[in-house]
PDB file of C-alpha atoms in Angstrom:
ATOM      1  CA  MET A   1      78.731  99.959  92.402  1.00  0.00           C
ATOM      2  CA  ASN A   2      80.579 102.409  90.024  1.00  0.00           C
ATOM      3  CA  LYS A   3      78.141 105.489  90.437  1.00  0.00           C
ATOM      4  CA  GLU A   4      80.239 107.370  87.824  1.00  0.00           C
ATOM      5  CA  ILE A   5      83.323 107.272  89.988  1.00  0.00           C
ATOM      6  CA  PRO A   6      86.079 109.138  87.907  1.00  0.00           C
ATOM      7  CA  LEU A   7      89.007 106.848  86.966  1.00  0.00           C
ATOM      8  CA  LYS A   8      91.401 109.040  88.794  1.00  0.00           C
ATOM      9  CA  PHE A   9      90.089 107.530  92.102  1.00  0.00           C
ATOM     10  CA  TYR A  10      90.542 103.989  90.915  1.00  0.00           C
ATOM     11  CA  ASP A  11      94.157 105.094  89.976  1.00  0.00           C
ATOM     12  CA  ILE A  12      94.547 106.117  93.663  1.00  0.00           C
ATOM     13  CA  VAL A  13      93.259 102.845  94.775  1.00  0.00           C
ATOM     14  CA  ASP A  14      95.890 101.150  92.475  1.00  0.00           C
ATOM     15  CA  GLU A  15      98.604 103.229  94.022  1.00  0.00           C
ATOM     16  CA  TYR A  16      97.345 102.595  97.546  1.00  0.00           C
ATOM     17  CA  SER A  17      97.100  98.904  96.969  1.00  0.00           C
ATOM     18  CA  THR A  18     100.725  98.816  96.141  1.00  0.00           C
ATOM     19  CA  GLU A  19     101.509 100.438  99.543  1.00  0.00           C
ATOM     20  CA  THR A  20      98.963  98.795 101.951  1.00  0.00           C
ATOM     21  CA  THR A  21      99.898  96.008 104.362  1.00  0.00           C
ATOM     22  CA  ARG A  22      96.687  94.258 103.681  1.00  0.00           C
ATOM     23  CA  ALA A  23      95.901  93.326 100.072  1.00  0.00           C
ATOM     24  CA  VAL A  24      92.874  95.143  98.322  1.00  0.00           C
ATOM     25  CA  SER A  25      90.523  92.615  96.965  1.00  0.00           C
ATOM     26  CA  ASP A  26      88.498  93.236  93.700  1.00  0.00           C
ATOM     27  CA  ALA A  27      85.341  93.593  95.879  1.00  0.00           C
ATOM     28  CA  GLU A  28      86.993  96.508  97.714  1.00  0.00           C
ATOM     29  CA  ARG A  29      88.004  98.487  94.716  1.00  0.00           C
ATOM     30  CA  ASP A  30      84.622 100.303  94.127  1.00  0.00           C
ATOM     31  CA  PRO A  31      84.063 101.152  97.665  1.00  0.00           C
ATOM     32  CA  LEU A  32      87.691 102.390  98.102  1.00  0.00           C
ATOM     33  CA  ALA A  33      87.428 104.480  94.965  1.00  0.00           C
ATOM     34  CA  HIS A  34      84.153 105.868  96.322  1.00  0.00           C
ATOM     35  CA  TYR A  35      85.831 106.564  99.759  1.00  0.00           C
ATOM     36  CA  PHE A  36      88.821 108.394  98.138  1.00  0.00           C
ATOM     37  CA  GLN A  37      86.355 110.312  96.069  1.00  0.00           C
ATOM     38  CA  LEU A  38      84.308 111.545  99.175  1.00  0.00           C
ATOM     39  CA  LEU A  39      87.380 112.202 101.179  1.00  0.00           C
ATOM     40  CA  ILE A  40      89.323 114.042  98.570  1.00  0.00           C
ATOM     41  CA  THR A  41      86.308 116.151  97.477  1.00  0.00           C
ATOM     42  CA  ARG A  42      85.949 117.375 101.177  1.00  0.00           C
ATOM     43  CA  LEU A  43      89.542 118.036 101.461  1.00  0.00           C
ATOM     44  CA  MET A  44      89.633 119.986  98.075  1.00  0.00           C
ATOM     45  CA  ASN A  45      86.730 122.095  99.638  1.00  0.00           C
ATOM     46  CA  ASN A  46      88.813 122.809 102.631  1.00  0.00           C
ATOM     47  CA  GLU A  47      86.412 120.979 104.873  1.00  0.00           C
ATOM     48  CA  GLU A  48      87.966 119.647 108.105  1.00  0.00           C
ATOM     49  CA  ILE A  49      87.865 115.814 108.295  1.00  0.00           C
ATOM     50  CA  SER A  50      87.425 114.696 112.054  1.00  0.00           C
ATOM     51  CA  GLU A  51      87.650 111.081 113.045  1.00  0.00           C
ATOM     52  CA  ASP A  52      83.868 110.887 113.160  1.00  0.00           C
ATOM     53  CA  ALA A  53      83.702 112.338 109.621  1.00  0.00           C
ATOM     54  CA  GLN A  54      86.103 109.714 108.382  1.00  0.00           C
ATOM     55  CA  LYS A  55      84.023 106.875 109.919  1.00  0.00           C
ATOM     56  CA  GLU A  56      80.926 108.297 108.436  1.00  0.00           C
ATOM     57  CA  ILE A  57      82.509 108.484 105.063  1.00  0.00           C
ATOM     58  CA  ALA A  58      83.874 104.850 105.373  1.00  0.00           C
ATOM     59  CA  ASP A  59      80.245 103.752 106.299  1.00  0.00           C
ATOM     60  CA  GLU A  60      78.726 105.440 103.386  1.00  0.00           C
ATOM     61  CA  ALA A  61      81.338 104.181 100.895  1.00  0.00           C
ATOM     62  CA  GLY A  62      81.153 100.750 102.477  1.00  0.00           C
ATOM     63  CA  ILE A  63      84.805 100.194 103.459  1.00  0.00           C
ATOM     64  CA  ASP A  64      86.250  98.575 106.588  1.00  0.00           C
ATOM     65  CA  GLU A  65      86.979 101.111 109.201  1.00  0.00           C
ATOM     66  CA  ALA A  66      90.295  99.334 109.859  1.00  0.00           C
ATOM     67  CA  ARG A  67      91.560 100.793 106.744  1.00  0.00           C
ATOM     68  CA  ILE A  68      90.860 104.545 107.683  1.00  0.00           C
ATOM     69  CA  ASP A  69      94.223 105.169 109.595  1.00  0.00           C
ATOM     70  CA  GLU A  70      96.202 103.538 106.875  1.00  0.00           C
ATOM     71  CA  ILE A  71      94.578 105.518 104.125  1.00  0.00           C
ATOM     72  CA  ALA A  72      95.119 108.849 106.070  1.00  0.00           C
ATOM     73  CA  THR A  73      98.821 107.871 106.344  1.00  0.00           C
ATOM     74  CA  PHE A  74      98.964 107.098 102.624  1.00  0.00           C
ATOM     75  CA  LEU A  75      97.183 110.289 101.585  1.00  0.00           C
ATOM     76  CA  ASN A  76      99.665 112.361 103.907  1.00  0.00           C
ATOM     77  CA  GLN A  77     102.610 110.665 102.208  1.00  0.00           C
ATOM     78  CA  TRP A  78     101.048 110.909  98.862  1.00  0.00           C
ATOM     79  CA  GLY A  79     100.159 114.565  99.318  1.00  0.00           C
ATOM     80  CA  ASN A  80     103.913 115.390 100.240  1.00  0.00           C
ATOM     81  CA  GLU A  81     105.297 113.779  97.148  1.00  0.00           C
TER      82      GLU A  81
END
């Protein structure tokens, strides 16, 4: 799937995988990197991210919606460090 997703988003996936309660499978790495890319790009553009937007991004990236809340918590903690 790697549609030219920069390596920094895979680094975020690696960090997230050390903190998640549910293990990240190899098959989830590309979709999660894509999700982080889409989400962080929107945040950097000062776009508001609603719950519906998060679900749309998850669908586009192909990740399980069950990860959305945990990823939001991870990014909040990560952004505060």
